[in-house]
Every structure is written in C-alpha cells, then in structure tokens.
Coordinates of C-alpha atoms and ligand atoms in Angstrom, one line a residue:
S180 CA 9.3 20.8 15.9
P181 CA 11.1 19.5 18.8
P182 CA 14.3 21.3 19.9
A183 CA 17.2 20.6 17.7
A184 CA 19.0 17.6 19.3
S185 CA 22.7 16.9 18.1
H186 CA 22.2 15.4 14.7
V187 CA 23.3 11.6 14.4
A188 CA 25.4 11.5 11.4
I189 CA 25.6 7.9 9.8
D190 CA 27.8 6.0 7.3
R191 CA 25.5 6.4 4.2
E192 CA 27.5 4.1 2.1
R193 CA 27.1 1.4 4.7
S194 CA 23.3 2.1 4.9
R195 CA 23.1 2.4 0.9
E196 CA 24.9 -1.2 0.7
R197 CA 22.6 -2.8 3.3
I198 CA 19.2 -1.3 2.0
A199 CA 20.2 -2.4 -1.8
R200 CA 21.2 -5.6 -0.4
D201 CA 18.0 -6.4 1.3
V202 CA 15.7 -4.9 -1.4
L203 CA 17.4 -6.6 -4.3
T204 CA 17.8 -10.0 -2.6
L205 CA 14.0 -9.8 -2.4
T206 CA 13.8 -9.4 -6.2
G207 CA 16.0 -12.7 -6.5
S208 CA 13.8 -15.4 -8.2
Q209 CA 13.3 -17.4 -5.1
Y210 CA 11.4 -14.4 -3.7
T211 CA 9.5 -13.8 -6.9
R212 CA 7.5 -15.9 -9.3
S213 CA 10.1 -15.1 -12.0
A214 CA 13.4 -13.5 -12.4
T215 CA 11.9 -10.3 -13.8
A216 CA 8.4 -9.6 -12.7
V217 CA 8.0 -9.2 -9.1
C218 CA 5.0 -11.3 -8.1
R219 CA 4.9 -11.8 -4.4
Y220 CA 1.3 -12.1 -3.1
A221 CA -0.2 -12.7 0.1
Y222 CA 0.5 -16.2 1.6
T223 CA 2.6 -17.3 -1.3
P224 CA 5.9 -19.1 -0.5
E225 CA 7.7 -15.9 -2.1
W226 CA 5.9 -13.8 0.3
K227 CA 6.5 -15.9 3.3
R228 CA 10.3 -16.2 2.4
A229 CA 10.3 -12.3 2.2
H230 CA 8.9 -12.2 5.8
E231 CA 11.7 -14.8 6.9
Y232 CA 14.4 -12.9 5.4
F233 CA 13.7 -9.8 7.3
A234 CA 12.9 -11.6 10.5
A235 CA 16.3 -12.9 10.3
Q236 CA 17.7 -9.5 9.7
L237 CA 15.7 -8.3 12.9
R238 CA 16.6 -11.3 15.1
D239 CA 20.3 -10.5 14.3
I240 CA 19.8 -7.1 15.7
G241 CA 18.2 -8.6 19.0
C242 CA 14.6 -7.7 18.1
Q243 CA 11.8 -10.0 19.1
V244 CA 9.9 -11.2 16.2
W245 CA 6.4 -12.6 15.6
E246 CA 3.5 -12.8 13.3
D247 CA 0.0 -11.5 14.4
P248 CA -2.9 -13.9 13.7
V249 CA -3.4 -13.0 10.0
G250 CA 0.5 -12.8 9.2
N251 CA 1.4 -9.3 9.7
L252 CA 5.2 -9.5 10.6
V253 CA 5.9 -7.6 13.8
A254 CA 9.5 -7.0 15.4
Q255 CA 10.3 -4.9 18.6
N256 CA 13.6 -4.0 20.2
V257 CA 11.8 -3.6 23.6
P258 CA 9.7 -6.2 25.3
R259 CA 6.1 -6.7 23.8
G260 CA 3.6 -4.6 25.5
E261 CA 6.1 -1.7 25.8
R262 CA 5.4 1.7 24.0
A263 CA 7.7 2.1 20.6
Y264 CA 7.7 4.2 17.6
G265 CA 6.5 2.3 14.5
L266 CA 8.4 1.8 11.1
G267 CA 7.6 -0.3 8.1
S268 CA 5.8 -1.0 4.8
H269 CA 4.7 -4.1 3.1
C270 CA 6.6 -7.1 1.3
D271 CA 3.7 -8.2 -1.0
S272 CA 3.8 -6.8 -4.6
N273 CA 1.5 -5.5 -7.0
R274 CA 0.4 -7.9 -9.7
N275 CA 2.6 -5.9 -12.1
G276 CA 5.1 -5.1 -9.4
G277 CA 8.4 -3.7 -9.3
P278 CA 11.2 -4.2 -6.7
W279 CA 10.9 -1.2 -4.4
D280 CA 7.2 -0.5 -3.8
G281 CA 6.9 -1.9 -0.4
P282 CA 10.5 -3.6 0.5
L283 CA 12.2 -0.2 0.5
G284 CA 10.1 0.9 3.6
V285 CA 10.5 -2.6 5.4
A286 CA 14.5 -2.4 4.4
L287 CA 14.6 1.1 5.6
A288 CA 12.8 0.3 8.9
V289 CA 15.2 -2.5 9.6
E290 CA 18.1 -0.3 8.7
V291 CA 17.0 2.4 11.1
A292 CA 16.7 -0.4 13.9
R293 CA 20.5 -1.4 12.9
L294 CA 21.5 2.2 13.2
N295 CA 19.7 2.6 16.4
R296 CA 21.6 -0.2 17.9
E297 CA 25.0 0.7 16.3
H298 CA 24.9 4.4 17.4
G299 CA 24.0 3.4 20.8
L300 CA 20.6 5.2 20.8
D301 CA 17.9 4.2 22.8
L302 CA 14.9 4.5 20.6
P303 CA 12.0 1.9 21.5
L304 CA 11.2 0.6 17.9
R305 CA 8.7 -1.6 16.4
V306 CA 9.0 -2.9 12.7
I307 CA 5.9 -4.1 10.9
S308 CA 5.5 -5.4 7.4
F309 CA 1.7 -5.7 6.6
L310 CA -0.1 -8.4 4.7
E311 CA -1.7 -7.8 1.5
E312 CA -1.2 -4.0 0.9
E313 CA -1.6 -4.3 -2.7
G314 CA -4.8 -6.3 -3.1
S315 CA -3.0 -8.8 -5.2
G316 CA -4.2 -11.8 -3.5
F317 CA -7.5 -11.0 -2.6
G318 CA -8.4 -7.8 -4.5
Q319 CA -8.4 -6.0 -1.2
L320 CA -6.1 -2.9 -0.8
L321 CA -4.3 -2.6 2.6
L322 CA -6.1 -5.8 4.1
G323 CA -3.5 -6.4 6.9
S324 CA -3.3 -3.0 8.1
R325 CA -7.3 -2.5 7.8
I326 CA -7.6 -5.7 9.9
A327 CA -5.1 -4.5 12.4
A328 CA -6.9 -1.1 12.6
G329 CA -10.3 -2.7 12.9
R330 CA -11.4 -1.1 9.7
I331 CA -13.0 -4.3 8.3
G332 CA -15.6 -6.2 10.3
E333 CA -16.1 -10.0 10.6
A334 CA -19.0 -10.4 8.0
E335 CA -17.0 -8.3 5.5
L336 CA -13.8 -10.4 6.0
R337 CA -15.7 -13.7 5.6
E338 CA -16.6 -12.5 2.0
V339 CA -13.1 -11.8 1.1
R340 CA -11.9 -14.2 -1.5
A341 CA -8.6 -15.1 -3.4
I342 CA -8.7 -13.5 -7.0
D343 CA -7.3 -16.6 -8.7
D344 CA -9.3 -19.3 -7.3
G345 CA -12.2 -17.7 -5.3
R346 CA -10.9 -19.5 -2.0
P347 CA -11.8 -17.7 1.3
F348 CA -9.5 -15.8 3.0
F349 CA -9.9 -17.5 6.3
E350 CA -9.1 -20.9 4.5
L351 CA -5.9 -19.6 2.7
A352 CA -4.8 -17.8 5.9
A353 CA -5.1 -21.1 7.9
E354 CA -3.5 -23.2 5.1
A355 CA -0.5 -20.8 5.2
G356 CA -0.2 -21.5 9.0
H357 CA -1.9 -18.3 10.5
D358 CA -4.7 -18.1 12.9
P359 CA -7.5 -16.0 11.0
E360 CA -10.3 -16.9 13.5
R361 CA -8.3 -14.6 16.1
F362 CA -8.1 -11.7 13.6
R363 CA -9.4 -9.3 16.2
E364 CA -6.2 -9.8 18.2
S365 CA -4.2 -8.4 15.3
A366 CA -5.4 -4.9 16.8
A367 CA -2.3 -5.5 19.2
T368 CA 0.0 -4.9 16.2
L369 CA -1.0 -1.2 16.6
D370 CA -1.2 -0.8 20.3
D371 CA 1.1 1.4 22.2
L372 CA 2.7 3.3 19.2
D373 CA 3.9 6.8 20.3
G374 CA 4.1 7.5 16.3
W375 CA 4.6 5.9 12.9
I376 CA 6.9 6.6 9.8
E377 CA 6.3 4.8 6.5
T378 CA 9.0 5.4 3.9
H379 CA 8.1 4.6 0.3
I380 CA 8.9 5.4 -3.3
E381 CA 7.0 8.4 -4.4
Q382 CA 5.2 6.7 -7.3
G383 CA 5.1 9.9 -9.3
R384 CA 7.9 12.1 -10.6
V385 CA 7.6 15.5 -8.8
L386 CA 10.8 14.9 -6.8
Q387 CA 12.8 13.9 -9.9
D388 CA 11.7 16.8 -11.8
E389 CA 12.3 19.2 -9.2
R390 CA 15.6 17.5 -8.1
V391 CA 14.6 17.4 -4.5
T392 CA 15.7 14.3 -2.4
L393 CA 12.9 13.6 0.0
G394 CA 9.2 14.3 -0.1
V395 CA 7.5 15.0 3.3
V396 CA 3.9 13.9 3.0
E397 CA 1.2 16.1 4.4
A398 CA -1.6 13.9 3.4
I399 CA -2.4 10.5 1.8
S400 CA -5.5 10.6 -0.8
G401 CA -8.6 8.8 0.3
Y402 CA -10.3 6.3 -2.3
V403 CA -13.4 4.5 -3.1
H404 CA -12.7 1.0 -4.8
A405 CA -15.9 -0.4 -6.4
D406 CA -17.2 -2.9 -9.0
L407 CA -20.0 -2.2 -11.5
Y408 CA -21.8 -5.2 -13.0
L409 CA -23.5 -4.5 -16.2
E410 CA -26.1 -7.1 -17.4
G411 CA -27.5 -6.8 -21.0
R412 CA -28.3 -9.4 -23.5
S413 CA -25.9 -11.5 -25.7
G414 CA -26.7 -12.4 -29.2
H415 CA -25.3 -13.2 -32.5
A416 CA -23.2 -10.2 -33.8
G417 CA -24.2 -10.9 -37.3
G418 CA -27.9 -11.8 -36.9
T419 CA -28.8 -8.9 -34.6
P420 CA -29.7 -5.5 -35.9
M421 CA -28.2 -2.7 -34.2
Q422 CA -31.5 -1.2 -33.3
G423 CA -32.6 -2.6 -29.8
R424 CA -29.4 -4.3 -28.8
S425 CA -28.5 -4.4 -25.1
D426 CA -24.7 -4.2 -25.5
A427 CA -23.2 -4.5 -21.9
L428 CA -19.8 -3.3 -23.1
A429 CA -21.1 -0.3 -25.1
A430 CA -22.8 0.8 -22.0
A431 CA -19.6 0.2 -20.1
A432 CA -17.7 2.2 -22.7
E433 CA -20.0 5.2 -21.9
V434 CA -19.2 4.8 -18.3
V435 CA -15.4 4.5 -18.6
L436 CA -15.4 8.0 -20.5
E437 CA -17.8 9.6 -18.1
A438 CA -15.6 8.5 -15.2
E439 CA -12.6 10.3 -17.0
R440 CA -14.4 13.3 -17.4
L441 CA -16.0 13.7 -14.1
A442 CA -12.7 13.3 -12.3
A443 CA -10.9 15.7 -14.7
D444 CA -13.8 18.2 -13.9
A445 CA -13.8 17.6 -10.1
G446 CA -10.4 19.4 -9.6
H447 CA -8.5 18.9 -6.1
G448 CA -6.4 16.4 -7.9
T449 CA -9.2 13.9 -7.9
V450 CA -8.5 10.8 -10.3
A451 CA -10.6 8.1 -11.5
T452 CA -9.3 4.8 -13.2
V453 CA -11.1 1.8 -14.7
G454 CA -8.3 -0.8 -14.5
E455 CA -10.2 -4.1 -14.8
L456 CA -12.8 -5.1 -17.3
D457 CA -14.2 -8.5 -17.6
V458 CA -16.4 -9.2 -20.7
E459 CA -18.8 -12.1 -21.0
P460 CA -18.8 -14.4 -23.0
G461 CA -15.9 -12.3 -24.7
L462 CA -16.1 -13.8 -28.3
I463 CA -15.5 -11.8 -31.6
N464 CA -19.1 -12.8 -32.9
V465 CA -21.1 -12.5 -29.8
I466 CA -22.7 -9.2 -28.4
P467 CA -21.1 -8.8 -24.8
G468 CA -24.0 -9.9 -22.4
A469 CA -22.3 -9.0 -19.2
V470 CA -19.6 -6.9 -18.1
R471 CA -17.8 -6.1 -14.7
L472 CA -15.6 -3.2 -14.4
S473 CA -13.5 -2.0 -11.6
L474 CA -13.5 1.6 -10.2
D475 CA -10.7 3.4 -8.5
V476 CA -11.5 7.1 -7.5
R477 CA -9.1 8.8 -5.3
G478 CA -8.3 12.2 -4.0
V479 CA -7.2 14.4 -0.9
D480 CA -10.6 16.3 -0.9
D481 CA -13.1 13.7 0.6
E482 CA -16.3 15.5 -0.8
A483 CA -14.9 15.7 -4.4
F484 CA -13.8 12.2 -4.8
A485 CA -16.6 10.6 -3.0
G486 CA -18.9 12.9 -5.2
V487 CA -17.3 11.7 -8.3
A488 CA -17.8 7.9 -7.2
T489 CA -21.6 8.7 -6.6
A490 CA -21.9 10.6 -9.8
I491 CA -20.3 7.5 -11.8
E492 CA -22.9 5.3 -10.1
A493 CA -25.8 7.6 -11.0
F494 CA -24.6 7.8 -14.7
A495 CA -24.3 4.1 -14.9
Q496 CA -28.0 3.9 -13.8
D497 CA -28.8 6.4 -16.6
V498 CA -26.9 4.6 -19.2
A499 CA -28.7 1.4 -18.2
R500 CA -32.0 2.7 -18.5
R501 CA -31.3 4.0 -22.0
R502 CA -29.5 1.0 -23.3
G503 CA -31.9 -1.7 -21.8
V504 CA -29.2 -3.1 -19.4
T505 CA -29.1 -3.5 -15.6
A506 CA -26.3 -1.7 -13.4
R507 CA -25.4 -3.1 -9.9
Y508 CA -22.7 -0.9 -8.2
V509 CA -20.8 -2.7 -5.4
V510 CA -18.5 -0.7 -3.2
R511 CA -15.3 -2.8 -2.1
Q512 CA -14.0 -0.4 0.3
A513 CA -13.8 3.4 0.9
V514 CA -11.1 5.1 2.9
P515 CA -11.1 8.8 3.7
A516 CA -8.0 11.0 3.0
T517 CA -5.6 10.9 5.8
P518 CA -3.6 14.0 7.0
M519 CA -0.2 13.4 8.6
D520 CA 0.7 14.3 12.0
A521 CA 2.2 17.9 12.2
P522 CA 4.8 17.2 14.9
I523 CA 6.3 14.1 13.1
V524 CA 6.2 16.2 10.0
G525 CA 8.1 18.8 11.5
A526 CA 10.7 16.4 13.0
L527 CA 11.4 14.9 9.6
E528 CA 12.0 18.4 8.1
A529 CA 14.2 19.5 10.9
S530 CA 16.1 16.4 10.7
A531 CA 16.3 16.6 6.7
D532 CA 17.8 20.2 7.2
A533 CA 20.3 19.1 9.8
A534 CA 21.3 16.2 7.4
G535 CA 21.9 18.8 4.6
V536 CA 19.1 16.8 2.6
T537 CA 16.7 18.7 0.3
H538 CA 13.0 18.1 0.9
R539 CA 9.5 19.4 0.0
R540 CA 6.1 18.7 1.3
M541 CA 3.6 16.7 -1.0
S542 CA 0.5 14.5 -0.8
S543 CA 0.3 11.0 -1.8
G544 CA -1.8 9.8 -4.6
A545 CA -1.2 6.2 -3.7
A546 CA -2.6 4.7 -0.8
H547 CA -0.6 3.2 2.1
D548 CA -0.8 1.2 5.3
T549 CA 0.0 4.3 7.1
M550 CA -3.9 5.5 6.4
C551 CA -4.9 2.5 8.7
V552 CA -2.1 3.2 11.0
A553 CA -3.4 6.6 11.7
V554 CA -6.5 5.0 13.0
R555 CA -4.4 4.2 16.3
S556 CA -1.4 6.5 16.5
P557 CA 0.2 9.7 15.0
V558 CA 1.6 8.9 11.5
A559 CA 3.7 10.5 8.8
M560 CA 5.4 9.5 5.6
L561 CA 8.7 10.1 3.7
F562 CA 9.1 9.7 -0.2
V563 CA 12.2 8.9 -2.2
P564 CA 12.2 9.4 -5.8
C565 CA 11.7 6.5 -8.2
R566 CA 13.0 6.6 -11.8
D567 CA 10.7 8.7 -14.1
G568 CA 7.9 8.1 -11.3
I569 CA 7.4 4.6 -12.8
S570 CA 5.6 2.3 -10.4
H571 CA 3.4 -0.8 -10.6
A572 CA 5.7 -2.1 -13.3
P573 CA 8.8 -4.3 -13.5
E574 CA 10.6 -1.3 -14.6
E575 CA 10.3 0.3 -11.3
D576 CA 13.6 1.7 -10.2
A577 CA 15.1 3.7 -7.0
D578 CA 18.4 4.7 -5.8
P579 CA 19.3 3.0 -2.5
A580 CA 21.6 5.9 -1.7
D581 CA 18.2 8.1 -1.4
G582 CA 17.1 5.2 1.0
A583 CA 20.1 5.8 3.0
R584 CA 19.7 9.6 3.1
A585 CA 16.0 8.7 4.3
S586 CA 17.3 6.5 7.1
E587 CA 19.5 9.2 8.4
V588 CA 16.6 11.6 8.7
V589 CA 14.0 9.0 10.0
L590 CA 16.5 8.1 12.8
N591 CA 17.2 11.5 13.7
A592 CA 13.4 12.5 13.6
L593 CA 12.8 9.9 16.0
V594 CA 15.5 11.0 18.3
R595 CA 13.9 14.3 18.2
L596 CA 10.4 13.0 19.0
H597 CA 11.6 10.6 21.7
H598 CA 13.7 13.4 23.5
R599 CA 11.2 16.3 23.1
Ligands
LIG924 O1 -2.8 1.2 -5.0 C1 -2.3 1.8 -4.3 O2 -2.4 2.9 -4.0 C2 -1.0 1.0 -3.5 O3 0.0 1.1 -4.3 N1 -1.4 -0.2 -3.3
LIG925 MN1 3.2 0.4 -1.5
LIG926 MN1 1.7 -0.3 -4.6
LIG927 MN1 2.4 1.8 1.5

C-alpha cells in the first residue's frame, strides 16, 4: 500500500454525533412514509427530501451540488470536470427498509468531506447518492448506478415500469423534475474518478460475532435477478380430481425447493432466494392457474451462481412438461461478481492499522452501487457491523461510533492514495 503518511486523527465523538444526526434525521417521519418502517423509494417526496437534506449539508461545506439527468445526486469540492475521489451510497430504502442501509454511506461520505475541510486537507472529493439502489420503486436493483455506468440500454430502460402502478420510468422521472431523455449524460457522474469507496453496513453478522470493527471488502457477489411465469389451468378446487390437474402453484413449489437445493450444493457461498410469489386467482376454492415467482441467485463465483440460475430454469421447464403447465423464464438483470481494487484495499487496511481499528477482509453477499462504479474506476468497500446482522428490516440498527471510526479510516486511506 502507499507509504505510511502521517495519520490524521479526528474528533471521533464529533463525527459520531454528526453521522448519527444525519442518518437519524432521515428516519424522521417527513423522510419516511411512517414513523417506523423506512419507505423511501425513488422519486417519492421522502426520497427527494433526503437528497435535499444532504445537498444542504454539502453546500454548507462549499461543495457544488447538482443532480444528473435521472436524479443521481452529485456534489464536488473541486470544479466539475476535475478529477476526484468518489464517496457515497444511496438514500432509497428497501421496501422493508431500516434506517442505515444506504444513508450510512452517504452520511459518512459527507462527514469525510467535512473532515477534509476542517483538517485543511486537499483531497478532491465527489459525493454521490445513487437513485434506486434497492429496486423498491421499479423492481430494478442498482438502477441509478447502472444508468451512470452505461450498464442498461435505452430499449431495456424504456421497459422499466413502477412496481405500484406500472407507469414507465421515463414518465415518473420527468414528473419528478428530471430529464430522463438525457439519461446517457449520467455517464458524466462517473467521469474522472481516481477511486471510489462505499461504506455500508455489513448486512450479515461476521463482524459482530468476531468482535471486529471494520470489514474490508475483497469482492462483491454477482447476481442474477429473474422472474419465472408458470401457466397452468385454474379450476374448481372441489370439482376437479387430482389426476390431470395443471396446478401452477404446485409446480412453483417444486421449483422453490429445487432452487434451495441447487444453491446449497453449488458451494462457493452461492445463494438462491424466491422472495416474491404472485398467485392467480389466489382464492381458497380455485386451483392456481398462473404463478409468477422471483429468483435472486448470487455468489462470488460467476460460474457457480450462473450455473445454478441456468439449472433452475432447466428444472422449471422439466416440471412444466411433467405437470402440463408452461414455464417462461425472464431475466431482469445479471451482474458479474466484482473484485475490489488492491491498492485501495491496502490503503484502507494500512489506515485502519494506523487508527488502531480492528479489521478483516470479507466478501459482500449484498449487491452495491460500487459494482457499477467499478466499470469506470478503481473501487473498494468498507463495512461496519449492524446489530445481529439484521438488515432489510425496520429493526436494522448500527452504531454511529463505528461510522466515525470508518470515516477516519476512509479519510486517511484517501490521503495515502492522493499522496502516493
Ligand atoms: O439486494 C441487495 O443486495 C441490496 O441490498 N439492494
Ligand atoms: Mn444498500
Ligand atoms: Mn439494501
Ligand atoms: Mn450499496
């Protein structure tokens, strides 16, 4: 890693307070749909207010702040067009969201920008809060960073529709005051980055169980997101004999269990989850005629998890033949596993050592915008613990003191990288 620069020690209590203030402000009811569950989806008033909140914080420290054509929030402490180090995450929440998934990374990026200024450091910084990381608005994970990275084409983007009312992405983006027809210009959001670090809660419990303060991510799991449509024949639950039924839900049940078995057998930490299940007509006395189930297959070994997704599709076709139903498998998106940049990983570890903060290397099972930023610049991620590994749940909790320690480590890692 770069030579040991003189370590910049920060006032961790002040950083803890500011990170706690910013994250917990965002869980106030004006930033969520209710006082408990965080429901901050793309283009909703709550999401817009969250971006306005951080935009004000960033202007207060002298940053230029703008939104790119689809609504990714961007701020920079050097003139636009100049090279910078990128920091950030996302403000949108999962549909079953907690307070820290996303906002911790944005609050920490803002804190590092404050510390850079307070300590008279000369780091050129760009803070980004990406649109629709969770897919809670349009069912598309990492939508804002995929657009910026050029990972989604116009035809595919024109197919993207809101989960709740089926309205097109382009319509809702324009209605929210953005300029989606210029979506290709979002590429500039990732121009001229010398590196990128996203700090995030671990969303697992390794750090807590091993009593280690920070996780330095080595690789982010890739994933396949797909929908499987099974069409059978609905009929009277009482009048239809078991022999000869084409029960779409019974077929789906076989697929769910086989997905679980295939992932468990694949090794390399491969995982498969069926999280969504729509049943038509969904009545107690009617044989299900049609089912849609979602598939989320992930892993750090591309061959292993892509192989499981393919095997699940083949199994579904086989079940369909046996049960007299039809199966249609539609991929929403597939993103490869993403290795982190060794020099940035090294700088984070050296800074953690100099800060006297324990750390360990680990991979990320969760997907992150960092996977898309990696298309355009060297990237790395830093994890802080979340209580009992709980995330994508209102009970999600983290300690802002870990966020303060992480901000000192990120600040010093960037000092090392900038002066190498
Ligand atoms: O699903 C994910 O991996 C991320 O938390 N959106
Ligand atoms: Mn997240
Ligand atoms: Mn998430
Ligand atoms: Mn993320």
